[in-house]
């Protein structure tokens, strides 16, 4: 089908918070108009009729590590974006801990060039903050293809780090867009590592990076955000203590100057069982924690204290992950399973569809200033995530697109399946098949928003 001008319809299109029958007129990658289902479509335009499928606003994975350049044995931009679109993602924001690190003009331009026309969806790249570039982040964050700045407060994979308050404040003082932060306290991490030398199994992981690591970093970050007035986005929060810190913020700050992310794995896996059953597959930073924390995350999610779900897709090879704890790298893949896992929760009645659409489409667009995304409405980009709510299936790691070839959710039975992923009007993924050509390009960001 000629995909430049056509009509797209179903019995269930997400329009202003409801699933309604509708037909969308798509021209030049943009939604031109929204028509009622029984009205006549413009003459001559082909109709792609998706029956009962749910046509949702195009979803965005705002936290992925696609490993290019530097680690092609784990993933690259092509394979990572293939996994993303198979999981219903219409765009991704990628992290700077590649090799070389994304910390200046040249490393960013290199990533944009590698991704353009090779990725299956559109993209933005984070600029990593370092002691060296902190004073000129305001110039770097507005470069084409840059979605903002990323700070690591505690060391994880790679060498990016701003461990002390001076560095943190300096980075936050240079620029305007929302800064994404990995908040684990480096000082506390080092103390625990020295004190727990005997830690020799993944079950130690939540103690080596304990809730206090997270609480300390988040409280230091909130203070730095308040002093500098800079908006911050706290990535992959994991503990009841952090949820309390969010709740204690003055009205209007949460969802404004401060936004928060959870991952599906912190909501769905639980210590200690995950470490006993999954071993190295469950190891990531910050760690999967015990039931009391998981329940606090669900409560915060339901009450609206959380704004975004991100996958923290962080693939490593089976061979690397199989090394003895704690020498094996932390991280797990997830961009292909994030929406399916959470849609399953929606279909089992544990989360509202309106919350899921907010967490994966509306809030990513609002908080990162992504132009044209977040809603199905005239004038918006024709980006859609389409789900067949009637299908049941099981995650099979042999069939996943990520190069790493494994998933902690292997074997999980899920309700609801991604049937189509549509980017700027082009069907890039349909029931296991990909378009003939990848046409990904940089997203446009409104950095002044
Ligand atoms: O577990 C993790 N893995 N956490 C991070 O912060 C980085 C990531 C990676 O890049 O492997």
mmCIF file of C-alpha atoms in Angstrom, residues 72-386:
data_model
loop_
_atom_site.group_PDB
_atom_site.id
_atom_site.type_symbol
_atom_site.label_atom_id
_atom_site.label_comp_id
_atom_site.label_asym_id
_atom_site.label_seq_id
_atom_site.Cartn_x
_atom_site.Cartn_y
_atom_site.Cartn_z
ATOM 1 C CA UNK A 72 28.307 -4.570 18.810
ATOM 2 C CA UNK A 73 28.405 -8.054 20.337
ATOM 3 C CA UNK A 74 25.730 -6.892 22.854
ATOM 4 C CA UNK A 75 23.519 -4.768 20.546
ATOM 5 C CA UNK A 76 23.664 -2.019 17.938
ATOM 6 C CA UNK A 77 21.357 0.798 16.897
ATOM 7 C CA UNK A 78 19.723 -1.316 14.198
ATOM 8 C CA UNK A 79 19.084 -4.394 16.361
ATOM 9 C CA UNK A 80 18.082 -2.348 19.400
ATOM 10 C CA UNK A 81 15.589 -0.295 17.404
ATOM 11 C CA UNK A 82 14.228 -3.498 15.817
ATOM 12 C CA UNK A 83 13.549 -4.790 19.331
ATOM 13 C CA UNK A 84 11.948 -1.446 20.245
ATOM 14 C CA UNK A 85 9.465 -1.424 17.359
ATOM 15 C CA UNK A 86 8.633 -5.115 17.888
ATOM 16 C CA UNK A 87 7.694 -4.009 21.395
ATOM 17 C CA UNK A 88 5.460 -1.209 20.065
ATOM 18 C CA UNK A 89 7.887 1.675 20.566
ATOM 19 C CA UNK A 90 7.728 4.447 17.950
ATOM 20 C CA UNK A 91 10.822 6.261 19.268
ATOM 21 C CA UNK A 92 13.607 5.813 21.807
ATOM 22 C CA UNK A 93 15.900 8.005 23.872
ATOM 23 C CA UNK A 94 19.335 6.432 24.192
ATOM 24 C CA UNK A 95 21.915 6.683 26.958
ATOM 25 C CA UNK A 96 25.488 8.002 26.646
ATOM 26 C CA UNK A 97 27.536 5.115 28.129
ATOM 27 C CA UNK A 98 28.713 3.871 24.752
ATOM 28 C CA UNK A 99 32.371 3.752 23.618
ATOM 29 C CA UNK A 100 33.384 6.457 23.048
ATOM 30 C CA UNK A 101 31.070 8.069 25.598
ATOM 31 C CA UNK A 102 28.523 10.559 24.190
ATOM 32 C CA UNK A 103 29.970 13.671 25.821
ATOM 33 C CA UNK A 104 30.662 16.189 23.031
ATOM 34 C CA UNK A 105 29.625 17.402 19.569
ATOM 35 C CA UNK A 106 31.545 14.763 17.620
ATOM 36 C CA UNK A 107 30.340 11.725 19.575
ATOM 37 C CA UNK A 108 26.718 12.912 19.348
ATOM 38 C CA UNK A 109 26.932 13.670 15.600
ATOM 39 C CA UNK A 110 28.472 10.238 15.052
ATOM 40 C CA UNK A 111 25.525 8.524 16.775
ATOM 41 C CA UNK A 112 22.966 10.590 14.845
ATOM 42 C CA UNK A 113 24.685 9.695 11.553
ATOM 43 C CA UNK A 114 24.826 5.992 12.455
ATOM 44 C CA UNK A 115 21.143 5.922 13.470
ATOM 45 C CA UNK A 116 19.662 7.933 10.580
ATOM 46 C CA UNK A 117 18.152 5.602 7.976
ATOM 47 C CA UNK A 118 19.306 2.549 9.949
ATOM 48 C CA UNK A 119 16.991 2.669 12.954
ATOM 49 C CA UNK A 120 13.443 1.367 12.616
ATOM 50 C CA UNK A 121 11.963 4.293 14.543
ATOM 51 C CA UNK A 122 12.884 7.873 15.462
ATOM 52 C CA UNK A 123 15.330 8.711 18.205
ATOM 53 C CA UNK A 124 17.077 11.129 20.546
ATOM 54 C CA UNK A 125 20.422 10.737 22.332
ATOM 55 C CA UNK A 126 21.357 11.863 25.814
ATOM 56 C CA UNK A 127 24.552 13.867 26.362
ATOM 57 C CA UNK A 128 26.535 12.442 29.284
ATOM 58 C CA UNK A 129 27.580 14.933 31.970
ATOM 59 C CA UNK A 130 31.226 14.816 33.115
ATOM 60 C CA UNK A 131 33.501 17.048 35.235
ATOM 61 C CA UNK A 132 35.035 18.247 31.944
ATOM 62 C CA UNK A 133 31.885 19.212 30.013
ATOM 63 C CA UNK A 134 29.645 20.331 32.945
ATOM 64 C CA UNK A 135 30.251 24.055 32.235
ATOM 65 C CA UNK A 136 29.089 23.847 28.601
ATOM 66 C CA UNK A 137 26.167 21.438 28.797
ATOM 67 C CA UNK A 138 23.820 24.282 27.770
ATOM 68 C CA UNK A 139 25.508 24.299 24.331
ATOM 69 C CA UNK A 140 25.561 20.531 24.024
ATOM 70 C CA UNK A 141 21.957 19.769 25.033
ATOM 71 C CA UNK A 142 20.503 21.803 22.142
ATOM 72 C CA UNK A 143 22.456 20.063 19.370
ATOM 73 C CA UNK A 144 20.322 18.270 16.736
ATOM 74 C CA UNK A 145 19.286 14.810 17.922
ATOM 75 C CA UNK A 146 20.061 15.536 21.586
ATOM 76 C CA UNK A 147 17.143 14.894 23.963
ATOM 77 C CA UNK A 148 18.885 16.267 27.053
ATOM 78 C CA UNK A 149 21.582 15.563 29.620
ATOM 79 C CA UNK A 150 22.154 12.357 31.615
ATOM 80 C CA UNK A 151 23.933 12.305 34.961
ATOM 81 C CA UNK A 152 25.227 9.201 36.721
ATOM 82 C CA UNK A 153 25.556 10.034 40.456
ATOM 83 C CA UNK A 154 26.884 6.526 41.195
ATOM 84 C CA UNK A 155 29.081 4.410 38.967
ATOM 85 C CA UNK A 156 27.376 1.724 36.963
ATOM 86 C CA UNK A 157 28.422 0.413 33.546
ATOM 87 C CA UNK A 158 31.051 2.687 31.950
ATOM 88 C CA UNK A 159 32.976 5.621 33.359
ATOM 89 C CA UNK A 160 30.432 8.461 33.395
ATOM 90 C CA UNK A 161 30.173 9.901 36.891
ATOM 91 C CA UNK A 162 29.398 13.120 38.773
ATOM 92 C CA UNK A 163 29.834 11.884 42.324
ATOM 93 C CA UNK A 164 29.868 15.079 44.438
ATOM 94 C CA UNK A 165 27.444 17.934 45.050
ATOM 95 C CA UNK A 166 29.662 20.572 43.407
ATOM 96 C CA UNK A 167 29.794 18.674 40.135
ATOM 97 C CA UNK A 168 26.070 17.957 40.330
ATOM 98 C CA UNK A 169 25.177 21.613 40.903
ATOM 99 C CA UNK A 170 27.535 22.790 38.153
ATOM 100 C CA UNK A 171 25.938 20.418 35.647
ATOM 101 C CA UNK A 172 22.398 21.425 36.694
ATOM 102 C CA UNK A 173 23.275 25.134 36.410
ATOM 103 C CA UNK A 174 24.162 24.893 32.711
ATOM 104 C CA UNK A 175 21.078 24.418 30.561
ATOM 105 C CA UNK A 176 17.303 24.312 30.575
ATOM 106 C CA UNK A 177 15.918 20.956 29.542
ATOM 107 C CA UNK A 178 15.006 18.178 31.967
ATOM 108 C CA UNK A 179 18.072 16.265 33.205
ATOM 109 C CA UNK A 180 17.783 12.474 33.503
ATOM 110 C CA UNK A 181 19.583 11.126 36.556
ATOM 111 C CA UNK A 182 20.771 7.698 37.713
ATOM 112 C CA UNK A 183 20.522 8.358 41.455
ATOM 113 C CA UNK A 184 22.667 5.999 43.526
ATOM 114 C CA UNK A 185 25.142 7.557 45.962
ATOM 115 C CA UNK A 186 28.753 6.829 44.956
ATOM 116 C CA UNK A 187 30.199 7.263 48.483
ATOM 117 C CA UNK A 188 27.731 4.788 49.952
ATOM 118 C CA UNK A 189 28.324 2.330 47.081
ATOM 119 C CA UNK A 190 32.069 2.338 47.821
ATOM 120 C CA UNK A 191 31.550 1.850 51.570
ATOM 121 C CA UNK A 192 29.233 -1.112 51.019
ATOM 122 C CA UNK A 193 31.572 -2.710 48.509
ATOM 123 C CA UNK A 194 34.418 -2.600 51.036
ATOM 124 C CA UNK A 195 32.230 -3.858 53.906
ATOM 125 C CA UNK A 196 30.613 -6.722 51.978
ATOM 126 C CA UNK A 197 33.664 -8.329 50.444
ATOM 127 C CA UNK A 198 32.180 -11.806 50.846
ATOM 128 C CA UNK A 199 29.278 -11.027 48.435
ATOM 129 C CA UNK A 200 29.587 -13.866 45.942
ATOM 130 C CA UNK A 201 26.061 -14.476 44.610
ATOM 131 C CA UNK A 202 23.440 -12.273 42.899
ATOM 132 C CA UNK A 203 21.312 -12.536 46.070
ATOM 133 C CA UNK A 204 23.725 -10.014 47.628
ATOM 134 C CA UNK A 205 22.990 -7.415 44.961
ATOM 135 C CA UNK A 206 20.234 -5.487 46.804
ATOM 136 C CA UNK A 207 22.522 -5.263 49.845
ATOM 137 C CA UNK A 208 25.572 -4.092 47.892
ATOM 138 C CA UNK A 209 23.419 -1.297 46.439
ATOM 139 C CA UNK A 210 20.974 -0.841 49.312
ATOM 140 C CA UNK A 211 17.886 1.408 49.617
ATOM 141 C CA UNK A 212 20.017 3.959 51.477
ATOM 142 C CA UNK A 213 22.212 4.386 48.339
ATOM 143 C CA UNK A 214 19.085 5.392 46.461
ATOM 144 C CA UNK A 215 17.551 7.512 49.253
ATOM 145 C CA UNK A 216 20.749 9.474 49.816
ATOM 146 C CA UNK A 217 21.259 10.209 46.124
ATOM 147 C CA UNK A 218 17.636 11.216 45.552
ATOM 148 C CA UNK A 219 17.608 13.580 48.541
ATOM 149 C CA UNK A 220 20.884 15.195 47.385
ATOM 150 C CA UNK A 221 19.447 15.501 43.878
ATOM 151 C CA UNK A 222 16.190 17.063 45.091
ATOM 152 C CA UNK A 223 18.170 19.637 47.023
ATOM 153 C CA UNK A 224 20.383 20.463 44.019
ATOM 154 C CA UNK A 225 17.306 20.718 41.805
ATOM 155 C CA UNK A 226 15.679 23.104 44.253
ATOM 156 C CA UNK A 227 18.763 25.346 44.586
ATOM 157 C CA UNK A 228 19.384 25.520 40.862
ATOM 158 C CA UNK A 229 15.712 25.487 39.803
ATOM 159 C CA UNK A 230 16.567 22.823 37.232
ATOM 160 C CA UNK A 231 14.042 20.166 36.213
ATOM 161 C CA UNK A 232 15.183 16.610 36.904
ATOM 162 C CA UNK A 233 13.864 13.205 35.874
ATOM 163 C CA UNK A 234 14.779 10.464 38.363
ATOM 164 C CA UNK A 235 15.371 7.236 36.486
ATOM 165 C CA UNK A 236 14.477 3.710 37.651
ATOM 166 C CA UNK A 237 13.404 4.390 41.237
ATOM 167 C CA UNK A 238 13.324 1.242 43.359
ATOM 168 C CA UNK A 239 12.536 1.808 47.026
ATOM 169 C CA UNK A 240 9.783 2.704 49.497
ATOM 170 C CA UNK A 241 12.103 5.405 50.912
ATOM 171 C CA UNK A 242 12.327 7.161 47.542
ATOM 172 C CA UNK A 243 8.546 7.060 47.132
ATOM 173 C CA UNK A 244 8.268 8.843 50.503
ATOM 174 C CA UNK A 245 10.652 11.558 49.278
ATOM 175 C CA UNK A 246 8.472 12.098 46.210
ATOM 176 C CA UNK A 247 5.333 12.327 48.358
ATOM 177 C CA UNK A 248 6.932 14.913 50.616
ATOM 178 C CA UNK A 249 7.558 17.349 47.739
ATOM 179 C CA UNK A 250 5.559 20.580 47.803
ATOM 180 C CA UNK A 251 2.421 20.572 45.672
ATOM 181 C CA UNK A 252 3.107 21.346 42.025
ATOM 182 C CA UNK A 253 6.744 20.262 42.152
ATOM 183 C CA UNK A 254 6.023 16.585 41.452
ATOM 184 C CA UNK A 255 5.257 16.324 37.740
ATOM 185 C CA UNK A 256 6.714 19.801 37.248
ATOM 186 C CA UNK A 257 10.313 20.380 38.330
ATOM 187 C CA UNK A 258 10.642 16.749 39.445
ATOM 188 C CA UNK A 259 9.525 13.716 37.461
ATOM 189 C CA UNK A 260 9.966 10.033 38.205
ATOM 190 C CA UNK A 261 10.471 6.785 36.308
ATOM 191 C CA UNK A 262 9.862 3.128 37.170
ATOM 192 C CA UNK A 263 10.758 0.071 35.112
ATOM 193 C CA UNK A 264 8.527 -2.981 34.548
ATOM 194 C CA UNK A 265 11.192 -5.244 36.064
ATOM 195 C CA UNK A 266 11.140 -3.385 39.398
ATOM 196 C CA UNK A 267 7.338 -3.641 39.382
ATOM 197 C CA UNK A 268 7.123 -7.283 38.371
ATOM 198 C CA UNK A 269 10.160 -9.079 39.825
ATOM 199 C CA UNK A 270 10.880 -9.455 43.515
ATOM 200 C CA UNK A 271 13.857 -10.255 45.763
ATOM 201 C CA UNK A 272 14.912 -12.700 47.068
ATOM 202 C CA UNK A 273 13.025 -15.096 44.735
ATOM 203 C CA UNK A 274 14.277 -13.462 41.509
ATOM 204 C CA UNK A 275 17.939 -13.971 42.468
ATOM 205 C CA UNK A 276 17.379 -17.604 43.427
ATOM 206 C CA UNK A 277 15.309 -18.399 40.327
ATOM 207 C CA UNK A 278 16.886 -16.191 37.673
ATOM 208 C CA UNK A 279 20.434 -15.740 39.041
ATOM 209 C CA UNK A 280 22.473 -13.340 36.875
ATOM 210 C CA UNK A 281 19.435 -12.555 34.718
ATOM 211 C CA UNK A 282 17.965 -10.517 37.592
ATOM 212 C CA UNK A 283 21.056 -8.361 38.232
ATOM 213 C CA UNK A 284 20.752 -4.709 37.283
ATOM 214 C CA UNK A 285 21.563 -1.306 38.785
ATOM 215 C CA UNK A 286 19.742 -0.149 40.811
ATOM 216 C CA UNK A 287 18.691 -3.600 42.024
ATOM 217 C CA UNK A 288 15.397 -5.452 42.087
ATOM 218 C CA UNK A 289 14.263 -5.253 45.749
ATOM 219 C CA UNK A 290 11.984 -7.012 48.232
ATOM 220 C CA UNK A 291 8.158 -7.100 48.357
ATOM 221 C CA UNK A 292 7.842 -4.086 50.653
ATOM 222 C CA UNK A 293 9.561 -1.896 48.057
ATOM 223 C CA UNK A 294 7.694 -3.402 45.130
ATOM 224 C CA UNK A 295 4.364 -2.685 46.840
ATOM 225 C CA UNK A 296 5.405 0.922 47.479
ATOM 226 C CA UNK A 297 6.259 1.331 43.776
ATOM 227 C CA UNK A 298 2.819 0.025 42.752
ATOM 228 C CA UNK A 299 1.113 2.359 45.199
ATOM 229 C CA UNK A 300 3.047 5.360 43.857
ATOM 230 C CA UNK A 301 2.296 4.306 40.281
ATOM 231 C CA UNK A 302 -1.437 4.038 40.934
ATOM 232 C CA UNK A 303 -1.690 7.305 42.876
ATOM 233 C CA UNK A 304 0.042 9.221 40.047
ATOM 234 C CA UNK A 305 3.400 10.012 41.686
ATOM 235 C CA UNK A 306 5.200 8.309 38.784
ATOM 236 C CA UNK A 307 5.274 9.895 35.337
ATOM 237 C CA UNK A 308 7.130 7.557 32.993
ATOM 238 C CA UNK A 309 7.866 3.875 32.529
ATOM 239 C CA UNK A 310 11.246 3.207 30.930
ATOM 240 C CA UNK A 311 12.752 -0.155 30.053
ATOM 241 C CA UNK A 312 16.404 0.571 30.930
ATOM 242 C CA UNK A 313 17.119 -1.872 28.097
ATOM 243 C CA UNK A 314 20.721 -2.806 28.978
ATOM 244 C CA UNK A 315 21.757 -5.911 27.037
ATOM 245 C CA UNK A 316 24.910 -7.911 27.805
ATOM 246 C CA UNK A 317 25.915 -11.258 26.281
ATOM 247 C CA UNK A 318 25.130 -14.538 28.062
ATOM 248 C CA UNK A 319 28.843 -15.198 28.266
ATOM 249 C CA UNK A 320 29.543 -11.884 30.095
ATOM 250 C CA UNK A 321 26.538 -12.218 32.388
ATOM 251 C CA UNK A 322 27.582 -15.752 33.310
ATOM 252 C CA UNK A 323 30.835 -14.598 34.943
ATOM 253 C CA UNK A 324 30.978 -14.971 38.727
ATOM 254 C CA UNK A 325 29.143 -12.354 40.807
ATOM 255 C CA UNK A 326 30.057 -9.475 41.228
ATOM 256 C CA UNK A 327 32.421 -9.367 38.226
ATOM 257 C CA UNK A 328 29.605 -9.842 35.654
ATOM 258 C CA UNK A 329 28.060 -6.659 34.190
ATOM 259 C CA UNK A 330 24.682 -5.445 35.491
ATOM 260 C CA UNK A 331 21.724 -4.884 33.204
ATOM 261 C CA UNK A 332 18.954 -6.700 31.363
ATOM 262 C CA UNK A 333 17.190 -6.241 28.004
ATOM 263 C CA UNK A 334 13.628 -4.876 28.085
ATOM 264 C CA UNK A 335 12.558 -2.543 25.299
ATOM 265 C CA UNK A 336 10.660 -5.330 23.492
ATOM 266 C CA UNK A 337 8.883 -6.610 26.595
ATOM 267 C CA UNK A 338 8.062 -3.337 28.407
ATOM 268 C CA UNK A 339 4.705 -2.556 26.782
ATOM 269 C CA UNK A 340 3.603 -6.227 26.521
ATOM 270 C CA UNK A 341 4.315 -6.812 30.240
ATOM 271 C CA UNK A 342 2.455 -3.677 31.289
ATOM 272 C CA UNK A 343 -0.421 -4.181 28.820
ATOM 273 C CA UNK A 344 -0.868 -7.597 30.422
ATOM 274 C CA UNK A 345 -1.208 -5.797 33.777
ATOM 275 C CA UNK A 346 -3.846 -3.497 32.208
ATOM 276 C CA UNK A 347 -5.788 -6.447 30.809
ATOM 277 C CA UNK A 348 -5.638 -8.186 34.196
ATOM 278 C CA UNK A 349 -7.120 -5.074 35.826
ATOM 279 C CA UNK A 350 -4.032 -3.976 37.798
ATOM 280 C CA UNK A 351 -3.482 -0.671 35.937
ATOM 281 C CA UNK A 352 -5.784 1.649 33.975
ATOM 282 C CA UNK A 353 -5.241 1.967 30.225
ATOM 283 C CA UNK A 354 -5.318 5.741 30.686
ATOM 284 C CA UNK A 355 -2.357 5.480 33.091
ATOM 285 C CA UNK A 356 -0.402 3.280 30.691
ATOM 286 C CA UNK A 357 -0.946 5.700 27.785
ATOM 287 C CA UNK A 358 0.143 8.587 30.022
ATOM 288 C CA UNK A 359 3.269 6.732 31.206
ATOM 289 C CA UNK A 360 4.466 5.622 27.772
ATOM 290 C CA UNK A 361 3.175 8.275 25.359
ATOM 291 C CA UNK A 362 1.787 11.502 26.855
ATOM 292 C CA UNK A 363 4.320 12.123 29.616
ATOM 293 C CA UNK A 364 7.424 11.221 27.579
ATOM 294 C CA UNK A 365 6.306 13.806 24.988
ATOM 295 C CA UNK A 366 5.502 16.456 27.607
ATOM 296 C CA UNK A 367 8.500 15.996 29.904
ATOM 297 C CA UNK A 368 11.134 15.727 27.167
ATOM 298 C CA UNK A 369 9.471 18.256 24.828
ATOM 299 C CA UNK A 370 9.121 15.824 21.911
ATOM 300 C CA UNK A 371 7.339 17.725 19.145
ATOM 301 C CA UNK A 372 4.190 16.257 17.624
ATOM 302 C CA UNK A 373 3.955 13.216 19.883
ATOM 303 C CA UNK A 374 1.787 12.030 22.770
ATOM 304 C CA UNK A 375 -1.759 12.260 21.357
ATOM 305 C CA UNK A 376 -3.925 11.077 18.513
ATOM 306 C CA UNK A 377 -5.236 14.385 17.125
ATOM 307 C CA UNK A 378 -5.121 16.443 13.918
ATOM 308 C CA UNK A 379 -1.694 17.981 13.315
ATOM 309 C CA UNK A 380 0.164 15.398 15.412
ATOM 310 C CA UNK A 381 2.682 12.933 13.995
ATOM 311 C CA UNK A 382 1.087 9.758 12.600
ATOM 312 C CA UNK A 383 2.851 7.574 15.186
ATOM 313 C CA UNK A 384 0.803 4.702 16.571
ATOM 314 C CA UNK A 385 1.240 1.686 18.787
ATOM 315 C CA UNK A 386 -1.384 -0.895 17.885
#
